[in-house]
């Protein structure tokens, strides 16, 4: 006996069916015609105490999905919940072996069936049979033509999908009528082909396509139907009907041939008697409808992807990575579109196009150039710098990526290269001269040389060490934290020459102490070094470019006797200030010569952070403070490196001077410049 409790929801309908007694059978709704959507139904099975339950699924055909999340049937018994069941194949890819059996030692079991909101195909669902475990007659004999299901005191026969049990309750006949094939090509076979077809069956198949098209039928060569064609096929009979014309009967082992074009409606009838086992037949049909080509657009992607497309087939159209789908009517990008195979064998694709994504113009480099012809996907841009005053650091070649971004072809990242100033290049003359009574410099001899005029009236020099940093002496800022910076000139009277480089801040070495705070009469110029940060990078050229700093491995100054250049607008023999930039070459000498010079009773402090240089008659003088002491690189004579900063000397110019040893401050210089870098990308033309 059984009773049903249904709770109607909108949708779905949820039902609980209770089953009792020693045996019973139940199926998914509407089985085998195909279960409906949005169904939740449970069966509670209870047998008398002391008996177990054996549940046998005789058919399972449900929508497959990962972990059976869409449609499934699930069993709960012995306080255990079995994994959900779906599809028509087992989890390891093999076909289900029916019946699928579940047993419990208890006398209660619940089976729950659910379906979701939609199925793209018709699935017949499942049918199951339960019994109270006792004697299994089906193991002792095989009384059924298909499947035998045991119950206490008897057995029950059931049939495979597509079959029904005849009146004798033992023999199964095929349920093969009512199928209508509407696609323009397809495949029809006898039941269970290539396995033996069922006896005592009558099958009716119908092919019906759109008017105006005709059908062609082709029988597979592996044809085997019981009967003798010479006697009229009296056992099993296959017939084909098209309009008023009938083809057949067909039987035997020779595949029939129908060469005629048939109408748009074809009937196929297959009748079998109660004897014999034969493989059956397979018919492939097609129509005169034209197929559409596999290629739809350039740079396209379609779903589903098939080997052939027929009239009325539709596909979802997208574009490959790096391309956008445009609808020509409004010239706007869209995510996807549906296109159809038309009667003439073409796609309705004329209104769509896959266009490459556009990255737009590549980012401009400061002091650099871009070289590109197009800004769309896969096109390239090559960066370059304004040589010889800048050099490229980083990869030069970028491409427009599928993400509409310019990326480095080597790394795939969008990290831009930079144009770094080239240091130490100049048109310096090899002739020697003196600052103090020295030789005039020409434009381009010392392109790194700048003139500083502080707010307190102090005048000195400095050197560009990058496009926005100046290296100079700390004591220039003893009484003022501001200075006017000019560069790119040699004649101070020429106000149009060169340029003024606005200053952002002056950063004095933390170890330096202003002379007014020295605490005694003995001057102390230890750590006499400062950096001036410009408000923006200056434009480099033949008259304005930086000098090189020593490499970390070149911290020690050159050896004694090595000649280096000094330059400035300081005092000469004839004038308090030079009008033209003066320069000279002076050698490095021992510190003792500077210590023994005449300082008029105020001998300064000498430390290891200083260099002594000079020669009789050749020296820096007042107004040259902060200027660079520059040497040619012995490995590259065209490269010049700053090794000292004009710091102090005897009151009487013309002998020896003391220079701050730049090599001892490389870490401080690097750290200071890195910590105070500005994001301002402006430039000052010189």
XYZ file of C-alpha atoms in Angstrom:
686
model
C 0.000 0.000 0.000
C 1.074 3.579 -0.435
C -0.123 7.073 0.285
C 0.934 10.484 -1.077
C 1.369 13.919 0.512
C 1.949 16.734 -1.987
C 2.784 20.326 -1.077
C 2.100 22.514 -4.095
C 4.632 25.232 -4.564
C 4.743 27.594 -7.544
C 6.953 26.123 -8.930
C 7.946 23.331 -8.213
C 5.608 20.666 -6.820
C 6.986 18.786 -3.828
C 5.546 15.353 -3.060
C 6.188 12.668 -0.484
C 5.002 9.172 -1.372
C 5.011 6.471 1.292
C 5.438 2.870 0.167
C 4.831 -0.137 2.382
C 4.463 -3.843 1.968
C 6.930 -6.415 0.831
C 7.596 -4.963 -2.602
C 6.881 -2.027 -4.837
C 7.822 -0.127 -7.953
C 8.131 3.610 -8.604
C 9.432 5.873 -11.337
C 10.293 9.485 -11.969
C 7.298 11.590 -13.061
C 6.008 10.886 -16.603
C 8.481 8.037 -17.113
C 9.418 7.025 -19.778
C 8.101 10.001 -21.760
C 10.534 12.369 -20.051
C 10.263 13.946 -16.620
C 9.083 17.543 -16.229
C 11.118 20.498 -14.963
C 11.124 21.820 -11.390
C 10.048 18.637 -9.636
C 10.943 17.505 -6.115
C 9.532 14.118 -5.156
C 10.427 11.637 -2.413
C 9.491 8.025 -1.729
C 9.615 6.561 1.790
C 9.861 2.779 1.740
C 9.072 0.761 4.863
C 8.815 -3.026 5.131
C 7.911 -5.120 8.152
C 10.407 -5.191 10.947
C 13.137 -7.780 10.671
C 13.413 -7.418 6.899
C 15.926 -5.472 4.882
C 15.265 -3.549 1.684
C 16.820 -4.200 -1.662
C 16.381 -1.272 -4.079
C 17.045 -1.891 -7.762
C 17.209 0.869 -10.374
C 16.165 -0.688 -13.651
C 16.756 2.479 -15.663
C 18.576 5.771 -15.116
C 18.565 8.496 -17.732
C 18.835 12.004 -16.291
C 20.527 15.211 -17.294
C 24.275 14.846 -16.573
C 26.026 17.615 -14.633
C 29.102 18.044 -12.406
C 28.385 16.350 -9.061
C 24.800 15.813 -10.356
C 23.900 19.370 -9.302
C 21.022 19.803 -11.792
C 18.851 16.676 -11.849
C 19.461 13.689 -9.611
C 18.077 10.871 -7.517
C 19.521 10.268 -4.045
C 19.164 7.499 -1.476
C 19.159 7.749 2.328
C 19.232 4.599 4.413
C 20.988 3.129 7.445
C 21.707 6.727 8.500
C 23.850 7.126 5.388
C 23.320 9.445 2.433
C 24.536 8.004 -0.860
C 26.028 10.325 -3.508
C 23.458 11.705 -5.976
C 22.924 9.811 -9.221
C 22.432 11.325 -12.679
C 23.342 10.865 -16.331
C 23.280 7.543 -18.080
C 26.863 6.496 -17.410
C 28.691 5.535 -14.247
C 31.263 7.851 -12.623
C 34.180 5.988 -14.228
C 32.780 6.553 -17.711
C 31.290 3.084 -18.203
C 27.653 2.471 -18.942
C 25.470 1.707 -15.942
C 25.018 -2.030 -15.392
C 21.339 -2.535 -14.648
C 19.913 -3.115 -12.259
C 21.808 -0.773 -9.957
C 21.301 -2.266 -6.501
C 21.259 -0.636 -3.077
C 20.594 -2.653 0.070
C 19.910 -1.727 3.660
C 19.883 -3.801 6.815
C 17.126 -1.609 8.216
C 13.480 -1.590 7.192
C 13.347 2.049 6.075
C 14.663 3.891 3.054
C 14.047 7.264 1.429
C 14.583 8.002 -2.280
C 14.448 11.640 -3.462
C 14.237 12.825 -7.076
C 14.701 16.482 -8.114
C 14.894 18.263 -11.473
C 15.891 21.854 -12.184
C 14.204 24.496 -14.315
C 15.269 23.337 -17.779
C 16.531 20.396 -19.852
C 17.962 20.820 -23.331
C 17.133 17.216 -24.231
C 14.398 14.773 -23.259
C 15.542 12.503 -20.433
C 13.325 9.573 -19.511
C 14.245 9.714 -15.830
C 14.429 6.509 -13.785
C 12.416 3.560 -12.651
C 13.139 1.537 -9.534
C 11.826 -1.512 -7.730
C 12.184 -2.438 -4.076
C 11.673 -5.705 -2.246
C 11.848 -7.021 1.274
C 14.923 -9.226 1.202
C 14.031 -12.934 1.234
C 14.381 -15.722 -1.400
C 15.729 -14.462 -4.751
C 13.991 -16.444 -7.474
C 15.853 -14.474 -10.128
C 19.160 -16.032 -9.113
C 17.754 -19.562 -9.535
C 16.279 -19.046 -12.988
C 15.829 -16.380 -15.661
C 12.086 -16.148 -16.213
C 12.134 -12.690 -17.833
C 13.258 -11.681 -21.307
C 14.985 -8.546 -19.949
C 15.225 -8.031 -16.173
C 13.932 -10.070 -13.246
C 13.122 -8.344 -9.924
C 12.677 -10.563 -6.876
C 10.222 -9.976 -4.052
C 9.101 -12.081 -1.089
C 7.100 -14.925 -2.451
C 7.574 -14.084 -6.106
C 9.284 -11.997 -8.804
C 8.514 -9.262 -11.250
C 9.796 -8.755 -14.791
C 10.807 -5.344 -16.075
C 12.104 -4.068 -19.384
C 14.950 -1.929 -20.642
C 14.290 1.713 -21.663
C 12.080 1.955 -24.693
C 10.401 -1.455 -24.050
C 7.151 -2.470 -22.385
C 6.024 -5.686 -20.700
C 3.571 -7.744 -22.675
C 0.438 -9.431 -21.284
C 2.318 -12.561 -20.183
C 4.323 -10.307 -17.831
C 7.574 -11.941 -18.932
C 8.362 -10.908 -22.492
C 9.358 -7.325 -23.330
C 8.352 -5.596 -26.526
C 9.922 -2.430 -27.818
C 8.172 0.871 -27.365
C 9.455 2.483 -30.553
C 6.571 4.417 -32.049
C 5.822 8.106 -32.091
C 9.325 9.447 -32.766
C 9.422 12.403 -35.202
C 12.755 13.550 -36.671
C 12.699 17.208 -37.751
C 16.362 18.010 -38.286
C 17.737 18.180 -41.817
C 20.020 15.220 -41.257
C 20.132 12.407 -38.785
C 20.428 8.745 -37.920
C 17.683 6.141 -37.273
C 18.336 2.546 -36.140
C 16.416 -0.520 -35.108
C 15.974 -0.851 -31.318
C 19.248 -1.609 -29.492
C 21.305 -1.554 -32.712
C 23.930 -3.023 -33.096
C 22.635 -5.400 -30.422
C 19.807 -7.770 -31.339
C 16.445 -6.050 -31.764
C 13.386 -7.104 -29.733
C 10.844 -9.674 -30.777
C 7.082 -9.086 -30.985
C 7.489 -5.369 -31.687
C 6.070 -2.812 -34.097
C 8.020 0.413 -34.608
C 6.952 3.557 -36.440
C 9.409 6.380 -37.239
C 8.605 9.649 -38.996
C 10.986 12.114 -40.682
C 9.347 15.455 -41.287
C 11.321 18.510 -42.439
C 10.371 21.896 -43.841
C 8.400 22.040 -47.076
C 10.474 22.722 -50.165
C 13.237 20.306 -49.208
C 13.619 16.628 -50.145
C 15.149 13.682 -48.287
C 17.789 11.103 -49.200
C 18.060 7.790 -47.309
C 21.130 5.566 -47.138
C 21.191 2.131 -45.467
C 24.336 1.053 -43.664
C 26.008 -2.010 -45.209
C 25.818 -3.886 -41.891
C 22.195 -4.904 -42.471
C 20.657 -7.992 -40.816
C 16.872 -8.495 -40.607
C 15.278 -11.909 -40.164
C 13.489 -13.149 -43.261
C 13.922 -14.153 -46.878
C 13.464 -11.409 -49.498
C 12.567 -14.009 -52.141
C 9.493 -15.103 -50.188
C 8.315 -11.584 -49.329
C 9.919 -11.110 -45.882
C 7.299 -13.001 -43.858
C 9.204 -12.958 -40.502
C 10.420 -9.433 -39.785
C 9.565 -6.574 -42.144
C 11.081 -3.118 -42.775
C 9.174 -0.661 -45.013
C 9.700 2.953 -46.128
C 6.804 5.140 -47.288
C 7.131 8.525 -49.032
C 3.847 10.097 -50.055
C 1.962 7.485 -52.044
C 5.065 5.461 -52.840
C 6.170 2.488 -50.701
C 9.639 0.919 -50.667
C 10.112 -2.630 -49.379
C 9.501 -4.901 -47.644
C 13.200 -5.265 -46.761
C 14.836 -8.154 -44.911
C 17.846 -10.468 -45.166
C 21.490 -9.415 -45.055
C 21.720 -7.296 -48.217
C 21.409 -3.577 -47.484
C 18.593 -1.947 -49.529
C 19.326 0.964 -51.862
C 16.827 3.813 -52.412
C 18.148 6.171 -55.065
C 15.063 8.397 -55.288
C 14.756 11.823 -53.750
C 11.939 11.420 -51.265
C 9.401 13.988 -50.147
C 9.843 16.102 -47.023
C 7.837 13.490 -45.020
C 9.000 9.857 -44.786
C 7.464 7.030 -42.708
C 9.553 4.020 -41.608
C 7.795 0.888 -40.268
C 9.510 -2.104 -38.655
C 7.622 -5.208 -37.438
C 9.144 -8.281 -35.730
C 7.731 -11.678 -34.780
C 8.423 -13.737 -31.654
C 11.450 -15.642 -32.927
C 15.067 -15.064 -33.913
C 17.802 -12.614 -32.883
C 19.303 -10.328 -35.537
C 21.384 -7.147 -35.430
C 18.897 -4.989 -37.353
C 19.557 -1.905 -39.457
C 20.829 1.674 -39.515
C 19.612 4.465 -41.817
C 21.421 7.766 -42.377
C 19.258 10.496 -43.842
C 20.050 13.951 -45.147
C 18.216 16.695 -46.967
C 18.818 18.946 -49.917
C 19.267 21.919 -47.575
C 22.691 23.563 -48.078
C 25.292 23.500 -45.329
C 26.923 26.688 -44.068
C 30.732 27.058 -44.151
C 32.793 26.544 -41.005
C 34.413 29.971 -41.345
C 32.117 32.812 -40.316
C 34.330 35.854 -39.654
C 38.000 36.634 -39.288
C 39.238 36.319 -35.697
C 36.006 34.750 -34.441
C 35.082 32.139 -31.834
C 31.792 30.218 -31.970
C 29.861 27.901 -29.675
C 28.937 25.169 -30.240
C 31.786 24.118 -32.511
C 30.701 21.340 -34.884
C 32.041 19.623 -37.973
C 28.978 20.694 -40.027
C 26.264 23.335 -39.826
C 22.867 22.971 -41.484
C 19.992 25.245 -42.280
C 18.549 26.821 -39.112
C 21.562 25.908 -37.005
C 22.547 28.792 -34.758
C 25.834 29.606 -33.026
C 26.951 32.081 -30.400
C 29.535 34.370 -31.979
C 32.382 36.047 -30.100
C 35.790 37.412 -31.088
C 39.236 36.064 -30.320
C 41.349 37.670 -27.613
C 42.546 41.038 -28.854
C 39.439 41.706 -30.938
C 36.049 43.235 -30.213
C 32.736 42.303 -31.809
C 31.060 45.264 -33.483
C 27.520 45.535 -34.749
C 27.834 47.534 -37.946
C 24.443 49.144 -37.572
C 25.467 51.295 -34.598
C 29.248 50.708 -34.678
C 29.276 49.814 -30.999
C 31.131 46.862 -29.414
C 29.001 44.032 -28.027
C 29.897 40.924 -26.029
C 28.356 38.330 -28.354
C 25.759 37.742 -31.045
C 23.678 34.838 -32.348
C 23.964 34.081 -36.062
C 21.930 31.600 -38.089
C 22.612 29.306 -41.010
C 20.304 30.499 -43.790
C 18.503 28.528 -46.472
C 21.049 29.518 -49.138
C 23.947 28.104 -47.096
C 25.215 31.451 -45.787
C 25.366 32.952 -42.303
C 23.572 36.177 -41.447
C 26.947 37.666 -40.524
C 27.043 40.794 -42.665
C 26.087 43.036 -39.756
C 28.997 41.939 -37.531
C 32.773 42.332 -37.608
C 35.687 41.486 -35.291
C 37.896 44.559 -35.006
C 41.222 44.676 -33.165
C 41.242 46.430 -29.803
C 42.834 49.866 -29.814
C 45.473 50.686 -27.182
C 45.576 54.367 -28.097
C 48.864 56.274 -28.464
C 51.637 54.846 -26.258
C 52.732 56.822 -23.213
C 55.319 59.449 -24.051
C 58.758 59.182 -22.492
C 60.422 62.189 -20.942
C 63.345 63.035 -23.225
C 62.356 60.156 -25.483
C 60.542 59.339 -28.698
C 57.924 56.818 -29.807
C 57.985 54.964 -33.117
C 54.741 53.253 -34.145
C 52.508 52.990 -37.200
C 49.266 51.688 -35.649
C 47.811 51.592 -32.133
C 45.767 48.394 -32.468
C 46.308 44.821 -31.260
C 49.681 43.195 -32.098
C 51.250 46.386 -33.491
C 54.499 47.502 -31.897
C 56.042 50.713 -30.642
C 59.785 51.167 -30.214
C 60.986 53.706 -27.663
C 64.218 55.626 -28.137
C 65.943 58.445 -26.288
C 67.382 61.745 -27.476
C 70.923 60.639 -28.063
C 73.691 61.254 -27.220
C 72.514 63.030 -24.074
C 70.103 60.323 -22.859
C 70.251 56.545 -22.917
C 67.381 54.070 -22.641
C 67.107 51.935 -19.514
C 64.639 49.073 -19.850
C 63.168 47.302 -22.852
C 62.485 49.411 -25.901
C 59.887 47.349 -27.814
C 56.271 47.353 -26.653
C 53.195 45.808 -28.258
C 49.486 46.501 -28.073
C 48.112 43.592 -26.011
C 44.744 41.841 -26.051
C 43.874 43.848 -22.903
C 44.215 47.126 -24.814
C 47.419 48.016 -22.990
C 50.955 48.614 -24.257
C 53.191 45.928 -22.720
C 56.854 45.057 -22.955
C 57.253 42.240 -25.518
C 59.921 40.557 -23.403
C 58.166 40.466 -20.019
C 54.518 41.115 -20.877
C 54.381 43.915 -18.285
C 53.505 47.568 -18.813
C 56.562 48.945 -16.989
C 57.908 51.776 -19.137
C 61.618 52.289 -19.824
C 63.231 55.573 -18.856
C 65.614 57.951 -20.577
C 68.527 58.388 -18.194
C 70.952 61.286 -18.656
C 74.309 60.337 -20.158
C 76.995 61.671 -17.864
C 80.556 62.863 -18.331
C 80.433 63.815 -22.046
C 81.898 67.166 -23.133
C 83.986 69.028 -25.748
C 86.763 69.671 -23.250
C 90.059 70.991 -24.721
C 93.216 69.073 -23.833
C 95.213 72.283 -23.368
C 96.137 73.245 -19.812
C 95.590 76.610 -18.166
C 94.892 78.228 -14.822
C 91.729 79.422 -13.104
C 93.816 81.852 -11.146
C 95.168 83.699 -14.167
C 93.811 80.780 -16.204
C 92.303 79.948 -19.551
C 88.836 80.672 -20.884
C 86.494 77.762 -21.349
C 84.275 77.417 -24.382
C 80.636 76.321 -24.458
C 80.439 72.579 -24.065
C 83.825 72.226 -22.351
C 82.175 71.864 -18.936
C 78.450 71.319 -19.638
C 77.892 70.195 -16.020
C 79.258 73.457 -14.543
C 76.653 75.704 -12.853
C 76.950 79.007 -11.068
C 75.299 79.459 -7.650
C 74.459 82.848 -6.179
C 73.035 82.466 -2.671
C 70.549 84.688 -0.903
C 73.314 85.973 1.376
C 75.416 87.097 -1.593
C 77.777 84.115 -1.667
C 78.840 83.047 -5.141
C 80.151 79.615 -5.961
C 79.945 76.741 -8.334
C 78.442 73.303 -8.608
C 78.060 70.388 -10.980
C 74.993 68.687 -12.440
C 75.125 65.016 -11.467
C 71.727 64.254 -13.046
C 69.156 66.314 -14.868
C 67.667 67.595 -11.578
C 70.464 67.396 -8.982
C 73.480 69.664 -8.396
C 76.510 68.671 -6.298
C 78.170 71.569 -4.453
C 79.810 72.642 -1.166
C 77.821 72.823 2.060
C 79.473 76.056 3.315
C 77.777 78.057 0.528
C 74.557 77.690 2.534
C 75.957 78.782 5.909
C 73.870 81.964 5.880
C 71.142 81.229 3.357
C 69.200 78.129 2.322
C 68.411 79.481 -1.150
C 70.482 80.067 -4.256
C 70.025 81.059 -7.866
C 71.332 78.333 -10.177
C 72.451 79.097 -13.748
C 73.985 76.740 -16.263
C 74.784 76.233 -19.923
C 76.873 79.424 -20.205
C 80.486 80.642 -20.028
C 80.040 84.448 -20.259
C 78.258 85.881 -17.197
C 77.447 89.074 -19.121
C 75.327 87.189 -21.632
C 71.922 87.088 -19.913
C 70.373 85.253 -22.859
C 72.808 82.369 -22.739
C 72.047 79.168 -20.860
C 69.198 79.142 -18.388
C 68.156 79.582 -14.786
C 67.281 76.326 -13.044
C 64.735 76.978 -10.254
C 65.824 75.382 -7.001
C 63.517 73.243 -4.858
C 65.710 72.706 -1.785
C 69.308 72.465 -0.612
C 70.269 69.364 1.398
C 73.442 69.777 3.464
C 75.306 66.733 4.763
C 74.145 66.079 8.368
C 77.766 65.892 9.568
C 78.636 69.400 8.392
C 78.598 72.288 10.920
C 78.270 75.886 9.786
C 81.385 77.961 10.401
C 79.496 80.294 12.720
C 78.737 77.276 14.905
C 82.264 75.820 14.882
C 82.809 76.549 18.546
C 86.341 77.972 18.113
C 88.692 79.942 15.968
C 89.900 76.910 14.005
C 87.822 76.481 10.793
C 86.340 73.019 10.240
C 85.162 72.163 6.734
C 84.705 68.437 7.362
C 81.742 66.988 5.394
C 81.648 70.104 3.174
C 79.197 68.640 0.683
C 75.591 69.455 -0.277
C 73.031 68.518 -2.895
C 70.664 70.979 -4.551
C 67.349 69.553 -5.775
C 65.985 71.422 -8.797
C 62.268 71.970 -9.197
C 62.278 70.054 -12.481
C 64.683 68.266 -14.752
C 66.696 70.443 -17.096
C 66.783 69.760 -20.803
C 70.125 68.199 -21.655
C 72.164 69.123 -24.693
C 75.703 69.936 -25.811
C 75.960 72.804 -23.298
C 74.054 71.234 -20.377
C 74.706 67.657 -19.273
C 75.733 65.926 -16.011
C 79.146 64.756 -14.893
C 79.508 61.154 -13.721
C 79.748 60.135 -10.081
C 82.393 57.536 -9.177
C 81.361 53.910 -9.324
C 81.178 52.135 -5.922
C 84.468 50.388 -6.708
C 86.165 53.715 -7.418
C 85.632 55.338 -4.024
C 89.355 56.053 -3.487
C 90.674 59.192 -5.253
C 93.191 58.921 -8.099
C 96.838 58.620 -7.166
C 99.174 61.521 -6.494
C 100.192 63.444 -9.552
C 97.012 62.591 -11.475
C 95.703 65.667 -13.263
C 92.089 66.744 -12.873
C 90.109 69.700 -14.190
C 88.830 72.571 -12.087
C 86.672 75.396 -13.416
C 84.813 78.435 -12.099
C 84.013 82.105 -12.208
C 85.987 82.886 -9.040
C 88.695 85.471 -8.386
C 91.610 85.745 -10.804
C 94.858 87.662 -10.632
C 93.241 90.687 -12.230
C 89.593 90.611 -11.090
C 87.587 89.748 -8.014
C 85.304 87.671 -10.247
C 85.903 86.206 -13.672
C 83.592 87.204 -16.481
C 84.333 84.104 -18.501
C 84.408 80.597 -17.102
C 88.037 79.723 -16.359
C 89.522 76.245 -16.183
C 92.791 74.482 -15.489
C 94.345 71.118 -14.791
C 95.838 70.552 -11.354
C 97.381 67.390 -9.888
C 96.550 65.575 -6.677
C 99.280 66.136 -4.071
C 99.877 64.927 -0.535
C 97.703 66.371 2.215
C 100.877 67.599 3.925
C 101.313 70.322 1.290
C 97.875 71.725 2.094
C 98.497 71.427 5.851
C 101.787 73.365 5.552
C 100.238 76.222 3.569
C 99.828 79.676 5.167
C 96.368 80.180 6.667
C 97.282 83.409 8.487
C 97.163 81.855 11.945
C 93.783 80.098 11.496
C 94.804 76.637 10.443
C 91.743 74.578 9.516
C 90.926 71.037 10.592
C 92.138 68.391 8.131
C 90.372 64.996 7.889
C 90.415 61.851 5.761
C 87.356 63.223 3.910
C 89.510 65.737 2.017
C 91.824 65.801 -1.021
C 94.736 68.221 -1.528
C 95.465 69.354 -5.091
C 97.247 72.120 -6.908
C 100.544 73.365 -8.232
C 102.363 76.632 -7.898
C 100.537 79.283 -9.904
C 97.516 77.104 -10.633
C 94.678 76.990 -8.125
C 91.019 77.600 -7.430
C 90.171 80.777 -5.587
C 87.386 82.702 -3.843
C 84.139 82.316 -5.789
C 85.025 78.845 -7.044
C 83.717 77.037 -3.908
C 81.441 74.142 -4.667
C 82.867 73.670 -8.144
C 83.774 70.143 -9.282
C 87.223 68.572 -9.445
C 86.858 66.345 -12.542
C 89.007 63.548 -13.986
C 88.886 61.638 -17.235
C 87.988 57.974 -16.852
C 91.199 56.003 -17.631
C 89.060 53.260 -19.219
C 87.092 55.723 -21.362
C 88.804 59.081 -22.073
C 85.499 60.537 -23.332
C 83.922 60.033 -19.897
C 84.526 62.461 -17.007
C 84.035 61.731 -13.298
C 83.759 64.181 -10.403
C 86.155 63.202 -7.598
C 86.258 66.407 -5.533
C 84.389 69.598 -4.564
C 86.198 72.925 -4.089
C 86.101 73.459 -0.297
C 88.767 75.830 1.106
C 92.388 76.906 0.764
C 94.974 79.488 1.908
C 93.945 83.137 1.798
C 96.550 83.702 -0.898
C 95.375 81.837 -4.028
C 97.783 80.217 -6.441
C 99.229 77.226 -4.646
C 97.190 74.387 -3.149
C 93.499 73.886 -2.400
C 91.453 71.436 -0.362
C 88.614 69.480 -1.979
C 85.887 67.351 -0.401
C 86.523 63.703 -1.382
C 83.317 62.760 -3.261
C 84.142 59.042 -3.183
C 83.588 58.933 0.589
C 79.999 60.186 0.234
C 78.587 57.949 -2.512
C 76.118 56.186 -0.182
C 74.845 59.494 1.198
C 74.491 60.974 -2.289
C 72.586 57.951 -3.592
C 70.301 57.735 -0.528
C 69.547 61.458 -0.532
C 68.699 61.585 -4.210
C 66.469 58.515 -3.937
C 64.578 59.850 -0.895
C 63.947 63.275 -2.396
C 63.054 62.314 -5.948
C 60.196 64.439 -7.285
C 57.412 63.190 -9.520
C 57.454 66.506 -11.426
C 58.232 65.657 -15.045
C 58.646 69.259 -16.248
C 61.744 70.393 -18.135
C 63.768 73.593 -18.345
C 65.303 74.390 -21.699
C 68.902 75.641 -21.649
